[in-house]
PDB file of C-alpha atoms in Angstrom:
ATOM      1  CA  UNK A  22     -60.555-163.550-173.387  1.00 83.00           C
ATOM      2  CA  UNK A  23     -58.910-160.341-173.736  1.00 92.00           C
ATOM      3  CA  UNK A  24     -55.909-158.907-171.585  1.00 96.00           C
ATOM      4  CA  UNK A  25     -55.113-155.288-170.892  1.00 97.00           C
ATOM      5  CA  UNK A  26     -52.229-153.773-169.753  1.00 97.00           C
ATOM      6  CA  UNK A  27     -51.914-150.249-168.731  1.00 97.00           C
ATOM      7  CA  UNK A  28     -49.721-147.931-168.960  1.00 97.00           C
ATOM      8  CA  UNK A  29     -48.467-144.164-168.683  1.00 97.00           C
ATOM      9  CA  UNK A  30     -49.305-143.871-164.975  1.00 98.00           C
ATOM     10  CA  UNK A  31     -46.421-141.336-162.927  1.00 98.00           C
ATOM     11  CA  UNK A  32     -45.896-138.366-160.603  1.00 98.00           C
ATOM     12  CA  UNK A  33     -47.308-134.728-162.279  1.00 98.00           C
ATOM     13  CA  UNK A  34     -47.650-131.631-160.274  1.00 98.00           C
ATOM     14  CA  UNK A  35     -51.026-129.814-160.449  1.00 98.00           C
ATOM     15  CA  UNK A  36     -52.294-128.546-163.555  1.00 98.00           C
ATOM     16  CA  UNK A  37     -50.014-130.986-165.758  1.00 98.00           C
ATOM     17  CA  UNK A  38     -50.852-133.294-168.133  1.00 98.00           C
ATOM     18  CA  UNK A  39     -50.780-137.164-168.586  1.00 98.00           C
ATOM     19  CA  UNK A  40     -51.500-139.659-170.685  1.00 98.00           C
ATOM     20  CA  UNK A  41     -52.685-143.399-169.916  1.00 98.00           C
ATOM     21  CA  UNK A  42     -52.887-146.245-172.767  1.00 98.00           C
ATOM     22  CA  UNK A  43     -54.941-149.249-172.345  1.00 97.00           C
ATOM     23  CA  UNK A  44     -53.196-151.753-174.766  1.00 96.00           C
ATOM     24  CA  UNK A  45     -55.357-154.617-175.816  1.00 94.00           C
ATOM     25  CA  UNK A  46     -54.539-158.131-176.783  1.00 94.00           C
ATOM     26  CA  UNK A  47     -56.315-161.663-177.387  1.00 90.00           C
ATOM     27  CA  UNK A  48     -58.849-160.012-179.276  1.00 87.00           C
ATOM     28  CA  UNK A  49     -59.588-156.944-181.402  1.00 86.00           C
ATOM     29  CA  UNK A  50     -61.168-153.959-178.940  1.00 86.00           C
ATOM     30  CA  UNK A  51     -63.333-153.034-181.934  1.00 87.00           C
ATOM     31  CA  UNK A  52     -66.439-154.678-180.453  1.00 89.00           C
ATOM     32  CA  UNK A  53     -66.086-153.729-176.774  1.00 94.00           C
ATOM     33  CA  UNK A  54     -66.680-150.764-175.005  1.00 96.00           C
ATOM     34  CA  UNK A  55     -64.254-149.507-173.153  1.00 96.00           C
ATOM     35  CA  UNK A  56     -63.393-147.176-170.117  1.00 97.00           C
ATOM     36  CA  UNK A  57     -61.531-145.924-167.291  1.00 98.00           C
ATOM     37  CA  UNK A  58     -62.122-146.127-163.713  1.00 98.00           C
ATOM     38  CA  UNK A  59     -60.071-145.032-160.891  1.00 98.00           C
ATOM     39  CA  UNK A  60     -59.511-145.702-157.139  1.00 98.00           C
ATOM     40  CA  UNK A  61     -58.253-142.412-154.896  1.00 96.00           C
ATOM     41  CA  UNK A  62     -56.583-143.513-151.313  1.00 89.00           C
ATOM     42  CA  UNK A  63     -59.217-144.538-148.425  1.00 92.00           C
ATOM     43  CA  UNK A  64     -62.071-144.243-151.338  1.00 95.00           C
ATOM     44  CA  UNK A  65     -64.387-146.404-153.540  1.00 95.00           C
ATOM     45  CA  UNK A  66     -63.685-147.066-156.906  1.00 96.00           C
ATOM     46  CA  UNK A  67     -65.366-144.471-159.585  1.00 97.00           C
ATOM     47  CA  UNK A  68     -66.311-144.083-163.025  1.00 98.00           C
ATOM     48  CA  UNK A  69     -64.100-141.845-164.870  1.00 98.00           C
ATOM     49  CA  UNK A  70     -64.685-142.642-169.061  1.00 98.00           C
ATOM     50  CA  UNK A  71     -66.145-144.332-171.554  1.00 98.00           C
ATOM     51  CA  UNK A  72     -66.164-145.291-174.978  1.00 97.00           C
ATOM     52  CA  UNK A  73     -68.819-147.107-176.742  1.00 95.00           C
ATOM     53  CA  UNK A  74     -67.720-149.738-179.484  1.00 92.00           C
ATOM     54  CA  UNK A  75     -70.519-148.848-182.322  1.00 90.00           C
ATOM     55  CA  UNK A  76     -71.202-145.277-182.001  1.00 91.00           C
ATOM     56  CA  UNK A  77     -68.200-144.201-180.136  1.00 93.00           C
ATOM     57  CA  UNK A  78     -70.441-142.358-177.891  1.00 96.00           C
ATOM     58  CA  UNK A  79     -67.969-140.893-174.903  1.00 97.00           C
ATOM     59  CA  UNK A  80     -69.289-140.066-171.343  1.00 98.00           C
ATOM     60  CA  UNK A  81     -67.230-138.317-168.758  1.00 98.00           C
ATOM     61  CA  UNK A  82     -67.775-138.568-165.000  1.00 98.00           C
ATOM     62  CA  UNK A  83     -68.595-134.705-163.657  1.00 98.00           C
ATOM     63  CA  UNK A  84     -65.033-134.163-161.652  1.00 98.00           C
ATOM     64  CA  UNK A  85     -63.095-134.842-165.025  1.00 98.00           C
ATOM     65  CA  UNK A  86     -65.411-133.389-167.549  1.00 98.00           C
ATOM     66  CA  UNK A  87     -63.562-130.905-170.041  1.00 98.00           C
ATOM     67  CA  UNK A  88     -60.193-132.108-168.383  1.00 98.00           C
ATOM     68  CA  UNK A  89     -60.112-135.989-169.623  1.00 98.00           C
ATOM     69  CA  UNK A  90     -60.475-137.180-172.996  1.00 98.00           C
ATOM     70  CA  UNK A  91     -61.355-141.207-174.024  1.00 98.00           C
ATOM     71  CA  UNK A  92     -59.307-141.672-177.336  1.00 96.00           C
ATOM     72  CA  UNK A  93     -60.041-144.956-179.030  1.00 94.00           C
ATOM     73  CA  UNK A  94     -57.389-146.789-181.355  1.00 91.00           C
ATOM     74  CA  UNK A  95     -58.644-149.389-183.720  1.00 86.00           C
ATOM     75  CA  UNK A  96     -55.769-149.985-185.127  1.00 89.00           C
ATOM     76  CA  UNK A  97     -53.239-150.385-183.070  1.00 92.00           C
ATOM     77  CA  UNK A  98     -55.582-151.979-180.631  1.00 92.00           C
ATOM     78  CA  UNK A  99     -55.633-149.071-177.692  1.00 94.00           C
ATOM     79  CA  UNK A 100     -57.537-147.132-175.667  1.00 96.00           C
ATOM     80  CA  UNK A 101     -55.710-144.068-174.149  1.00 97.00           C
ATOM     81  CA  UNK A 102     -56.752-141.393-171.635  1.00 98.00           C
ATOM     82  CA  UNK A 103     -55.998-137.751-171.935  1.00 98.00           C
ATOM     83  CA  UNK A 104     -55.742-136.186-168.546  1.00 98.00           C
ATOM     84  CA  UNK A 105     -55.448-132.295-168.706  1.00 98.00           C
ATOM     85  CA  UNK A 106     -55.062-129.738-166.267  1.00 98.00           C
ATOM     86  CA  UNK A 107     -54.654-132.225-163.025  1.00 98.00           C
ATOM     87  CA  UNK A 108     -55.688-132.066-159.358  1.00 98.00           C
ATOM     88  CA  UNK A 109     -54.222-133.664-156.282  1.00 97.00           C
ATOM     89  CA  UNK A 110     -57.651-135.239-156.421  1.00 96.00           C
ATOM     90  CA  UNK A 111     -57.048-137.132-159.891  1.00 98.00           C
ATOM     91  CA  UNK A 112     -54.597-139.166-157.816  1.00 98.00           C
ATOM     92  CA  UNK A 113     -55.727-142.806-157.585  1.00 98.00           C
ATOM     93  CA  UNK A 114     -55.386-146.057-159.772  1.00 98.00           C
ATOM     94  CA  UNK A 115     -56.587-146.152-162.740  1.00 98.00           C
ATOM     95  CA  UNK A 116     -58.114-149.255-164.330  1.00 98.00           C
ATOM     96  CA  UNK A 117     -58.611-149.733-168.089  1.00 97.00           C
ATOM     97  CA  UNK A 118     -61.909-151.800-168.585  1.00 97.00           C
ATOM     98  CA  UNK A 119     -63.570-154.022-171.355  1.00 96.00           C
ATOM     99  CA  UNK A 120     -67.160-154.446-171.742  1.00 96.00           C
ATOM    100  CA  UNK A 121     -68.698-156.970-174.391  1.00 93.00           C
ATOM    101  CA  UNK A 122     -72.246-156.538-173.413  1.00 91.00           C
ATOM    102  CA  UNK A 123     -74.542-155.124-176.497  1.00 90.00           C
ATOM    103  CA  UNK A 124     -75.478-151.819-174.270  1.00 93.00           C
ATOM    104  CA  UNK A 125     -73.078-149.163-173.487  1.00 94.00           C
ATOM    105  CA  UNK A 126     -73.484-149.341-169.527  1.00 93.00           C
ATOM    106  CA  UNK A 127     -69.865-149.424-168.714  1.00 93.00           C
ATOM    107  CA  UNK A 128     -70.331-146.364-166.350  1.00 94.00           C
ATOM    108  CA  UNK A 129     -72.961-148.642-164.670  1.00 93.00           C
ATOM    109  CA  UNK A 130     -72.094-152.157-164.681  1.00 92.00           C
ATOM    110  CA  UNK A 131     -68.096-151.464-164.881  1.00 94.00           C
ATOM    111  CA  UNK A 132     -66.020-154.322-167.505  1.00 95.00           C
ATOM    112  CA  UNK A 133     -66.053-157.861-168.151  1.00 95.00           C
ATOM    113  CA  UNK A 134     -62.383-157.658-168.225  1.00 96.00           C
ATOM    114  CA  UNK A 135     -59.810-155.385-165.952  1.00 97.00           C
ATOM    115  CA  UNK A 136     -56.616-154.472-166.473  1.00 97.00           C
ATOM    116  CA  UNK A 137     -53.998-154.220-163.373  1.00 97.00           C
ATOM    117  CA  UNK A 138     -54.151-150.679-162.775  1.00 97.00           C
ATOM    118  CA  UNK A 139     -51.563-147.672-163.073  1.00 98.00           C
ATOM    119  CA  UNK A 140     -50.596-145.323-160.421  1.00 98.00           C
ATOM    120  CA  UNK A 141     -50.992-141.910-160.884  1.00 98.00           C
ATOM    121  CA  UNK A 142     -49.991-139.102-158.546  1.00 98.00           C
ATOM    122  CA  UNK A 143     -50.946-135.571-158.295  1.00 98.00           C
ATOM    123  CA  UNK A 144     -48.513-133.509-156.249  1.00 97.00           C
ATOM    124  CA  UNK A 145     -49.399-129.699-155.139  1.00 93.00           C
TER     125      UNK A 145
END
C-alpha cells in the first residue's frame, strides 16, 4: 500500500507560479510511476503529468506543456509539480497518483493509488 498526501495547493493570480509536492509513504516511489491529474469546476477529471519510474520519461498534457514541470525525488520520497506562468483555467484539484503497473500508461489508465487532492485557484 502506499499513501500520498498532497500539498502546496493555494490562491495565485494569473501568470504566477506554484508548486505542488506529492509526499509518499508505506513504500519507496522508486518503482512507481507517478503523475498529476486535475479536476476544473463543472468538468471531468484530466491528465496533467507524468513520470515514469525506470526511464523517467515525462509527458505533459497539451494545455500545460512548457508551463508544468514533473520533478521526481528519490530520496526524500516526493513527487512535486512545477506550475509556471498560470491561467484561471489551471484552477481545479489536483490529484497526485501512483501507478505500479510495468508500462508507463499513467496518462491512460490513471493510478493504482490517489492521493486526496489540493485546491488550487487561479484568480484574474
Amino acid at each position: 500500500q502506499v499513501q500520498l498526501v498532497e500539498s502546496g495547493g493555494g490562491l495565485v493570480q494569473a501568470g504566477g507560479s506554484l508548486r505542488l509536492s506529492c509526499a509518499a509513504s508505506g513504500r519507496t516511489i522508486s518503482s512507481y510511476h507517478m503523475g498529476w491529474f486535475r479536476q476544473a469546476p463543472g468538468k471531468e477529471r484530466e491528465f496533467v503529468a507524468r513520470i515514469c519510474w525506470d526511464n523517467g520519461r515525462t509527458l505533459y498534457a497539451d494545455s500545460v506543456k512548457g508551463r508544468f514541470t514533473i520533478v521526481r525525488d528519490n530520496v526524500k520520497n516526493m513527487v512535486d509539480l512545477q506550475m509556471n506562468s498560470l491561467k484561471p483555467e489551471d484552477t481545479g484539484i489536483y490529484y497526485c497518483a501512483a501507478a505500479g503497473r510495468l508500462f508507463c500508461t499513467v496518462e491512460a489508465r490513471g493510478g493504482d493509488y490517489w492521493g486526496q487532492g489540493t485546491q488550487v485557484t487561479v484568480s484574474s
